[in-house]
Every structure is written in C-alpha cells, then in structure tokens.
C-alpha cells in the first residue's frame, strides 16, 4: 500500500503517516465486510458513512466538479450541522435487535476507526478483531446547536465519553440501517445518492 488521496483514513487507522514506504496490507484485506446498497454488494475497507457524512461527500463532489480547489470536508460538515443538513429518523438493527432513533445525524458502520479524513467515529473498533465484528455509531440529538458543539469531539474519539447522551455504539456481524427519507451515503469515500437503507455483513456472519 502506498498512501494516496486526501483523507487517508486507512493510514490513520494503522498509525502510519503519509510519505512512509509502501507496505503489505494482505492481512488487512482477508476478512473485509460487505455492504449492500440498492441491491448492489461491495466490500469495504474503512467504513460506510450515512447521514451528515454522506451529505459532506455529496457536497464535496459538487464542489470538486465546479473547481479544482481542495475540498475541506470539516467546513462542509460544520455548515451542514448549522443549517444545510436536516436529521432523519432511523431504525438500526444489530444482529436481529432493533433500535429506533429520532433526530439522527450520523450512522456510520465501521471496519476501522476513522472516516471523513480524520474523524475517529468508532475509537474501539479493531479491523483485525478475531470475531470480525463491525461497529455502528448512532449520533442523535434534537438540538442542532448541541450537536454542532459536540461534533468536533469526534476528531479525537472523545464523543463516546464526553457526549454519551448523543452517541450510542453497537458491535455486531449483521447491521441494517434504515432512514425515513433518502439521503446520500459514502462507501470508503465513494458517494451514492438517494439511499434509504443499507445492510452490512461481516465475514464471519456469511460463513456461519
């Protein structure tokens, strides 16, 4: 693996820095989870972003098409939290157990810890864990201002301790996330528009 791109969430997850010599990633791609969106299945390396993260990728793609300037996803996210993005209601099913949330801002399912160019969405997720579980984080809050104030803590993974009233994290082998209206979603940074639901299966869930 040779680091390319702007975010390098995979590199961050391995505690490596851009510019290091290429290295083998064979052990990291042996048990990749699979996501199904609109009937299409694909493996993913880092994570699925749904909610404000998918919105950021959608807006970032538009800006990239309009100019060749670097995209600042943090600025897009903050503007979205302030006024541009509206939360949804969501049903999250983890290994058959159903959870219902209102005013949902973010529901990523993660194989690693990082997404969005440096946000540590799931600090305790280990991509090499022996059970091959993935982590899904749910950020829900009725107050736009409170959500905006809590959002920066995600960059250091402090949201899971400082904002327990806003954040819930589950681990499992089979995840399904359903929104009450279509929004954009990203798979390892690739945007898919108008998605109402996605499902994830870990390698062990498919074997069993």
PDB file of C-alpha atoms in Angstrom:
ATOM      1  CA  UNK A   1       0.000   0.000   0.000  1.00  0.00           C
ATOM      2  CA  UNK A   2       1.224   3.456  -0.945  1.00  0.00           C
ATOM      3  CA  UNK A   3      -0.672   6.354   0.617  1.00  0.00           C
ATOM      4  CA  UNK A   4      -2.695   8.429  -1.855  1.00  0.00           C
ATOM      5  CA  UNK A   5      -5.767  10.623  -1.648  1.00  0.00           C
ATOM      6  CA  UNK A   6      -6.672  13.428   0.731  1.00  0.00           C
ATOM      7  CA  UNK A   7      -8.111  11.687   3.786  1.00  0.00           C
ATOM      8  CA  UNK A   8      -6.061   8.536   4.298  1.00  0.00           C
ATOM      9  CA  UNK A   9      -8.337   7.101   6.961  1.00  0.00           C
ATOM     10  CA  UNK A  10      -6.799   3.680   6.422  1.00  0.00           C
ATOM     11  CA  UNK A  11      -3.336   5.101   7.037  1.00  0.00           C
ATOM     12  CA  UNK A  12      -4.519   6.875  10.199  1.00  0.00           C
ATOM     13  CA  UNK A  13      -6.064   3.675  11.495  1.00  0.00           C
ATOM     14  CA  UNK A  14      -2.708   1.920  11.157  1.00  0.00           C
ATOM     15  CA  UNK A  15      -0.947   4.793  12.958  1.00  0.00           C
ATOM     16  CA  UNK A  16       1.177   5.474   9.897  1.00  0.00           C
ATOM     17  CA  UNK A  17       1.953   8.754   8.176  1.00  0.00           C
ATOM     18  CA  UNK A  18       1.800   9.910   4.594  1.00  0.00           C
ATOM     19  CA  UNK A  19       5.141   9.548   2.837  1.00  0.00           C
ATOM     20  CA  UNK A  20       6.153   6.299   4.521  1.00  0.00           C
ATOM     21  CA  UNK A  21       7.468   3.474   2.362  1.00  0.00           C
ATOM     22  CA  UNK A  22       4.853   1.183   0.764  1.00  0.00           C
ATOM     23  CA  UNK A  23       3.925  -1.814   2.921  1.00  0.00           C
ATOM     24  CA  UNK A  24       1.989  -5.062   2.579  1.00  0.00           C
ATOM     25  CA  UNK A  25      -1.706  -4.996   3.507  1.00  0.00           C
ATOM     26  CA  UNK A  26      -2.508  -8.680   2.920  1.00  0.00           C
ATOM     27  CA  UNK A  27      -3.657  -9.264   6.496  1.00  0.00           C
ATOM     28  CA  UNK A  28      -5.998  -6.265   6.343  1.00  0.00           C
ATOM     29  CA  UNK A  29      -7.976  -7.474   3.314  1.00  0.00           C
ATOM     30  CA  UNK A  30      -8.579 -11.113   4.301  1.00  0.00           C
ATOM     31  CA  UNK A  31     -11.900 -10.651   6.104  1.00  0.00           C
ATOM     32  CA  UNK A  32     -13.446  -7.494   4.696  1.00  0.00           C
ATOM     33  CA  UNK A  33     -17.124  -6.842   5.489  1.00  0.00           C
ATOM     34  CA  UNK A  34     -19.692  -6.491   2.718  1.00  0.00           C
ATOM     35  CA  UNK A  35     -22.282  -3.763   2.262  1.00  0.00           C
ATOM     36  CA  UNK A  36     -25.478  -3.982   0.230  1.00  0.00           C
ATOM     37  CA  UNK A  37     -26.950  -0.747  -1.159  1.00  0.00           C
ATOM     38  CA  UNK A  38     -29.787  -0.665  -3.673  1.00  0.00           C
ATOM     39  CA  UNK A  39     -29.249  -4.343  -4.426  1.00  0.00           C
ATOM     40  CA  UNK A  40     -25.544  -3.879  -5.163  1.00  0.00           C
ATOM     41  CA  UNK A  41     -22.961  -5.615  -2.976  1.00  0.00           C
ATOM     42  CA  UNK A  42     -19.380  -4.490  -2.402  1.00  0.00           C
ATOM     43  CA  UNK A  43     -16.569  -4.958   0.100  1.00  0.00           C
ATOM     44  CA  UNK A  44     -15.319  -2.010   2.110  1.00  0.00           C
ATOM     45  CA  UNK A  45     -12.012  -1.279   3.781  1.00  0.00           C
ATOM     46  CA  UNK A  46     -12.786   1.538   6.232  1.00  0.00           C
ATOM     47  CA  UNK A  47     -16.464   2.287   6.624  1.00  0.00           C
ATOM     48  CA  UNK A  48     -19.903   3.309   5.467  1.00  0.00           C
ATOM     49  CA  UNK A  49     -20.919   6.899   6.133  1.00  0.00           C
ATOM     50  CA  UNK A  50     -24.628   7.695   6.324  1.00  0.00           C
ATOM     51  CA  UNK A  51     -26.211  10.973   7.331  1.00  0.00           C
ATOM     52  CA  UNK A  52     -24.117  14.128   7.590  1.00  0.00           C
ATOM     53  CA  UNK A  53     -21.062  12.221   6.315  1.00  0.00           C
ATOM     54  CA  UNK A  54     -22.797  11.158   3.120  1.00  0.00           C
ATOM     55  CA  UNK A  55     -24.062  14.728   2.781  1.00  0.00           C
ATOM     56  CA  UNK A  56     -20.487  16.017   3.055  1.00  0.00           C
ATOM     57  CA  UNK A  57     -19.311  13.691   0.285  1.00  0.00           C
ATOM     58  CA  UNK A  58     -22.222  14.728  -1.918  1.00  0.00           C
ATOM     59  CA  UNK A  59     -21.488  18.440  -1.456  1.00  0.00           C
ATOM     60  CA  UNK A  60     -17.751  17.794  -1.829  1.00  0.00           C
ATOM     61  CA  UNK A  61     -18.324  16.070  -5.169  1.00  0.00           C
ATOM     62  CA  UNK A  62     -20.308  19.067  -6.411  1.00  0.00           C
ATOM     63  CA  UNK A  63     -17.584  21.482  -5.348  1.00  0.00           C
ATOM     64  CA  UNK A  64     -14.907  19.332  -6.960  1.00  0.00           C
ATOM     65  CA  UNK A  65     -16.780  19.374 -10.255  1.00  0.00           C
ATOM     66  CA  UNK A  66     -17.085  23.153 -10.090  1.00  0.00           C
ATOM     67  CA  UNK A  67     -13.425  23.864  -9.356  1.00  0.00           C
ATOM     68  CA  UNK A  68     -10.110  22.105  -8.855  1.00  0.00           C
ATOM     69  CA  UNK A  69      -9.582  23.511  -5.376  1.00  0.00           C
ATOM     70  CA  UNK A  70      -9.018  21.170  -2.389  1.00  0.00           C
ATOM     71  CA  UNK A  71     -12.189  20.187  -0.548  1.00  0.00           C
ATOM     72  CA  UNK A  72     -12.468  20.944   3.160  1.00  0.00           C
ATOM     73  CA  UNK A  73     -14.924  18.347   4.478  1.00  0.00           C
ATOM     74  CA  UNK A  74     -14.767  19.700   8.021  1.00  0.00           C
ATOM     75  CA  UNK A  75     -16.093  23.072   6.843  1.00  0.00           C
ATOM     76  CA  UNK A  76     -18.834  21.346   4.844  1.00  0.00           C
ATOM     77  CA  UNK A  77     -19.826  19.301   7.903  1.00  0.00           C
ATOM     78  CA  UNK A  78     -19.990  22.308  10.207  1.00  0.00           C
ATOM     79  CA  UNK A  79     -22.060  24.287   7.717  1.00  0.00           C
ATOM     80  CA  UNK A  80     -24.328  21.276   7.271  1.00  0.00           C
ATOM     81  CA  UNK A  81     -24.830  20.930  11.008  1.00  0.00           C
ATOM     82  CA  UNK A  82     -25.525  24.630  11.306  1.00  0.00           C
ATOM     83  CA  UNK A  83     -28.082  24.954   8.543  1.00  0.00           C
ATOM     84  CA  UNK A  84     -27.684  22.715   5.463  1.00  0.00           C
ATOM     85  CA  UNK A  85     -28.446  19.198   6.681  1.00  0.00           C
ATOM     86  CA  UNK A  86     -31.665  18.036   8.346  1.00  0.00           C
ATOM     87  CA  UNK A  87     -31.595  14.967  10.617  1.00  0.00           C
ATOM     88  CA  UNK A  88     -33.711  11.872   9.982  1.00  0.00           C
ATOM     89  CA  UNK A  89     -35.447   9.190  11.979  1.00  0.00           C
ATOM     90  CA  UNK A  90     -33.751   5.813  11.797  1.00  0.00           C
ATOM     91  CA  UNK A  91     -34.161   2.140  12.581  1.00  0.00           C
ATOM     92  CA  UNK A  92     -30.900   0.327  13.312  1.00  0.00           C
ATOM     93  CA  UNK A  93     -30.886  -3.468  13.533  1.00  0.00           C
ATOM     94  CA  UNK A  94     -27.810  -5.156  15.035  1.00  0.00           C
ATOM     95  CA  UNK A  95     -27.718  -8.961  14.926  1.00  0.00           C
ATOM     96  CA  UNK A  96     -31.500  -9.053  14.979  1.00  0.00           C
ATOM     97  CA  UNK A  97     -32.010  -6.494  17.753  1.00  0.00           C
ATOM     98  CA  UNK A  98     -33.911  -3.385  16.673  1.00  0.00           C
ATOM     99  CA  UNK A  99     -33.266   0.176  17.859  1.00  0.00           C
ATOM    100  CA  UNK A 100     -35.345   3.238  16.918  1.00  0.00           C
ATOM    101  CA  UNK A 101     -33.923   6.775  16.980  1.00  0.00           C
ATOM    102  CA  UNK A 102     -35.261  10.231  16.150  1.00  0.00           C
ATOM    103  CA  UNK A 103     -33.239  13.273  15.049  1.00  0.00           C
ATOM    104  CA  UNK A 104     -30.349  11.178  13.717  1.00  0.00           C
ATOM    105  CA  UNK A 105     -27.320  12.996  12.326  1.00  0.00           C
ATOM    106  CA  UNK A 106     -24.892  10.170  11.719  1.00  0.00           C
ATOM    107  CA  UNK A 107     -24.992   6.362  11.417  1.00  0.00           C
ATOM    108  CA  UNK A 108     -21.676   5.004  10.088  1.00  0.00           C
ATOM    109  CA  UNK A 109     -20.819   1.308  10.151  1.00  0.00           C
ATOM    110  CA  UNK A 110     -17.092   0.901  10.557  1.00  0.00           C
ATOM    111  CA  UNK A 111     -14.454  -1.723   9.873  1.00  0.00           C
ATOM    112  CA  UNK A 112     -11.765   0.698  11.104  1.00  0.00           C
ATOM    113  CA  UNK A 113     -11.794   3.662  13.457  1.00  0.00           C
ATOM    114  CA  UNK A 114     -11.588   6.628  11.071  1.00  0.00           C
ATOM    115  CA  UNK A 115     -13.708   8.183   8.357  1.00  0.00           C
ATOM    116  CA  UNK A 116     -14.178  11.602   6.774  1.00  0.00           C
ATOM    117  CA  UNK A 117     -10.476  12.437   6.609  1.00  0.00           C
ATOM    118  CA  UNK A 118      -9.610  12.055  10.283  1.00  0.00           C
ATOM    119  CA  UNK A 119     -12.792  11.666  12.340  1.00  0.00           C
ATOM    120  CA  UNK A 120     -12.452   8.803  14.846  1.00  0.00           C
ATOM    121  CA  UNK A 121     -16.049   7.659  14.705  1.00  0.00           C
ATOM    122  CA  UNK A 122     -15.538   4.314  16.461  1.00  0.00           C
ATOM    123  CA  UNK A 123     -12.413   4.563  18.669  1.00  0.00           C
ATOM    124  CA  UNK A 124     -12.610   0.971  19.930  1.00  0.00           C
ATOM    125  CA  UNK A 125     -13.118  -0.735  16.583  1.00  0.00           C
ATOM    126  CA  UNK A 126     -10.249  -3.055  15.619  1.00  0.00           C
ATOM    127  CA  UNK A 127     -10.166  -4.048  11.945  1.00  0.00           C
ATOM    128  CA  UNK A 128      -8.211  -7.197  12.902  1.00  0.00           C
ATOM    129  CA  UNK A 129     -10.515  -8.312  15.719  1.00  0.00           C
ATOM    130  CA  UNK A 130     -10.785 -12.096  15.882  1.00  0.00           C
ATOM    131  CA  UNK A 131     -14.615 -12.098  15.889  1.00  0.00           C
ATOM    132  CA  UNK A 132     -14.729  -9.958  12.720  1.00  0.00           C
ATOM    133  CA  UNK A 133     -17.377  -7.658  14.187  1.00  0.00           C
ATOM    134  CA  UNK A 134     -18.009  -4.170  12.840  1.00  0.00           C
ATOM    135  CA  UNK A 135     -19.117  -1.116  14.840  1.00  0.00           C
ATOM    136  CA  UNK A 136     -22.095   1.126  14.131  1.00  0.00           C
ATOM    137  CA  UNK A 137     -22.247   4.570  15.749  1.00  0.00           C
ATOM    138  CA  UNK A 138     -25.502   6.488  16.138  1.00  0.00           C
ATOM    139  CA  UNK A 139     -25.414  10.226  16.767  1.00  0.00           C
ATOM    140  CA  UNK A 140     -28.871  11.577  17.604  1.00  0.00           C
ATOM    141  CA  UNK A 141     -29.976  14.845  19.174  1.00  0.00           C
ATOM    142  CA  UNK A 142     -32.961  17.158  18.790  1.00  0.00           C
ATOM    143  CA  UNK A 143     -30.845  20.281  19.291  1.00  0.00           C
ATOM    144  CA  UNK A 144     -28.891  21.437  16.236  1.00  0.00           C
ATOM    145  CA  UNK A 145     -26.724  23.703  18.420  1.00  0.00           C
ATOM    146  CA  UNK A 146     -25.860  20.939  20.890  1.00  0.00           C
ATOM    147  CA  UNK A 147     -24.940  18.619  18.024  1.00  0.00           C
ATOM    148  CA  UNK A 148     -22.766  21.307  16.463  1.00  0.00           C
ATOM    149  CA  UNK A 149     -20.922  21.854  19.750  1.00  0.00           C
ATOM    150  CA  UNK A 150     -20.339  18.114  20.235  1.00  0.00           C
ATOM    151  CA  UNK A 151     -19.231  17.371  16.678  1.00  0.00           C
ATOM    152  CA  UNK A 152     -15.544  18.419  16.975  1.00  0.00           C
ATOM    153  CA  UNK A 153     -15.010  15.816  19.711  1.00  0.00           C
ATOM    154  CA  UNK A 154     -15.326  13.094  17.047  1.00  0.00           C
ATOM    155  CA  UNK A 155     -11.905  14.018  15.658  1.00  0.00           C
ATOM    156  CA  UNK A 156     -10.217  12.659  18.790  1.00  0.00           C
ATOM    157  CA  UNK A 157     -12.784   9.990  19.563  1.00  0.00           C
ATOM    158  CA  UNK A 158     -13.830  11.855  22.695  1.00  0.00           C
ATOM    159  CA  UNK A 159     -17.521  11.872  21.762  1.00  0.00           C
ATOM    160  CA  UNK A 160     -18.059   8.403  23.271  1.00  0.00           C
ATOM    161  CA  UNK A 161     -17.087   9.642  26.744  1.00  0.00           C
ATOM    162  CA  UNK A 162     -17.960  13.348  26.680  1.00  0.00           C
ATOM    163  CA  UNK A 163     -21.316  13.091  24.908  1.00  0.00           C
ATOM    164  CA  UNK A 164     -22.864   9.797  25.954  1.00  0.00           C
ATOM    165  CA  UNK A 165     -26.323  11.331  25.695  1.00  0.00           C
ATOM    166  CA  UNK A 166     -25.799  11.889  21.971  1.00  0.00           C
ATOM    167  CA  UNK A 167     -23.819   8.792  20.996  1.00  0.00           C
ATOM    168  CA  UNK A 168     -24.557   5.074  21.010  1.00  0.00           C
ATOM    169  CA  UNK A 169     -22.168   2.486  19.596  1.00  0.00           C
ATOM    170  CA  UNK A 170     -23.041  -1.145  18.868  1.00  0.00           C
ATOM    171  CA  UNK A 171     -20.942  -4.014  17.558  1.00  0.00           C
ATOM    172  CA  UNK A 172     -22.170  -6.978  15.562  1.00  0.00           C
ATOM    173  CA  UNK A 173     -21.960  -9.165  12.495  1.00  0.00           C
ATOM    174  CA  UNK A 174     -25.139  -8.119  10.699  1.00  0.00           C
ATOM    175  CA  UNK A 175     -26.163  -4.455  10.589  1.00  0.00           C
ATOM    176  CA  UNK A 176     -29.112  -2.800   8.877  1.00  0.00           C
ATOM    177  CA  UNK A 177     -29.734   0.947   8.881  1.00  0.00           C
ATOM    178  CA  UNK A 178     -32.995   2.426   7.566  1.00  0.00           C
ATOM    179  CA  UNK A 179     -33.771   6.145   7.247  1.00  0.00           C
ATOM    180  CA  UNK A 180     -37.240   7.645   6.884  1.00  0.00           C
ATOM    181  CA  UNK A 181     -36.117   9.622   3.857  1.00  0.00           C
ATOM    182  CA  UNK A 182     -33.406   9.083   1.216  1.00  0.00           C
ATOM    183  CA  UNK A 183     -30.008  10.696   1.821  1.00  0.00           C
ATOM    184  CA  UNK A 184     -26.534  10.357   0.366  1.00  0.00           C
ATOM    185  CA  UNK A 185     -24.210   7.604   1.584  1.00  0.00           C
ATOM    186  CA  UNK A 186     -20.495   7.036   1.137  1.00  0.00           C
ATOM    187  CA  UNK A 187     -18.560   3.779   0.919  1.00  0.00           C
ATOM    188  CA  UNK A 188     -14.854   4.381   1.532  1.00  0.00           C
ATOM    189  CA  UNK A 189     -15.326   7.905   0.171  1.00  0.00           C
ATOM    190  CA  UNK A 190     -17.408   6.970  -2.899  1.00  0.00           C
ATOM    191  CA  UNK A 191     -20.785   8.726  -2.889  1.00  0.00           C
ATOM    192  CA  UNK A 192     -24.117   7.045  -3.591  1.00  0.00           C
ATOM    193  CA  UNK A 193     -27.156   9.348  -3.676  1.00  0.00           C
ATOM    194  CA  UNK A 194     -30.752   8.808  -2.560  1.00  0.00           C
ATOM    195  CA  UNK A 195     -30.253   5.836  -0.253  1.00  0.00           C
ATOM    196  CA  UNK A 196     -32.995   4.819   2.185  1.00  0.00           C
ATOM    197  CA  UNK A 197     -31.262   1.799   3.710  1.00  0.00           C
ATOM    198  CA  UNK A 198     -28.067  -0.207   3.746  1.00  0.00           C
ATOM    199  CA  UNK A 199     -27.041  -3.521   5.269  1.00  0.00           C
ATOM    200  CA  UNK A 200     -23.637  -4.850   6.282  1.00  0.00           C
ATOM    201  CA  UNK A 201     -22.486  -8.432   6.797  1.00  0.00           C
ATOM    202  CA  UNK A 202     -19.151  -9.280   8.362  1.00  0.00           C
ATOM    203  CA  UNK A 203     -17.121 -12.186   7.006  1.00  0.00           C
ATOM    204  CA  UNK A 204     -17.992 -14.456   9.938  1.00  0.00           C
ATOM    205  CA  UNK A 205     -21.742 -13.809   9.587  1.00  0.00           C
ATOM    206  CA  UNK A 206     -21.585 -15.015   5.980  1.00  0.00           C
ATOM    207  CA  UNK A 207     -19.566 -18.101   6.906  1.00  0.00           C
ATOM    208  CA  UNK A 208     -21.966 -19.054   9.703  1.00  0.00           C
TER     209      UNK A 208
END
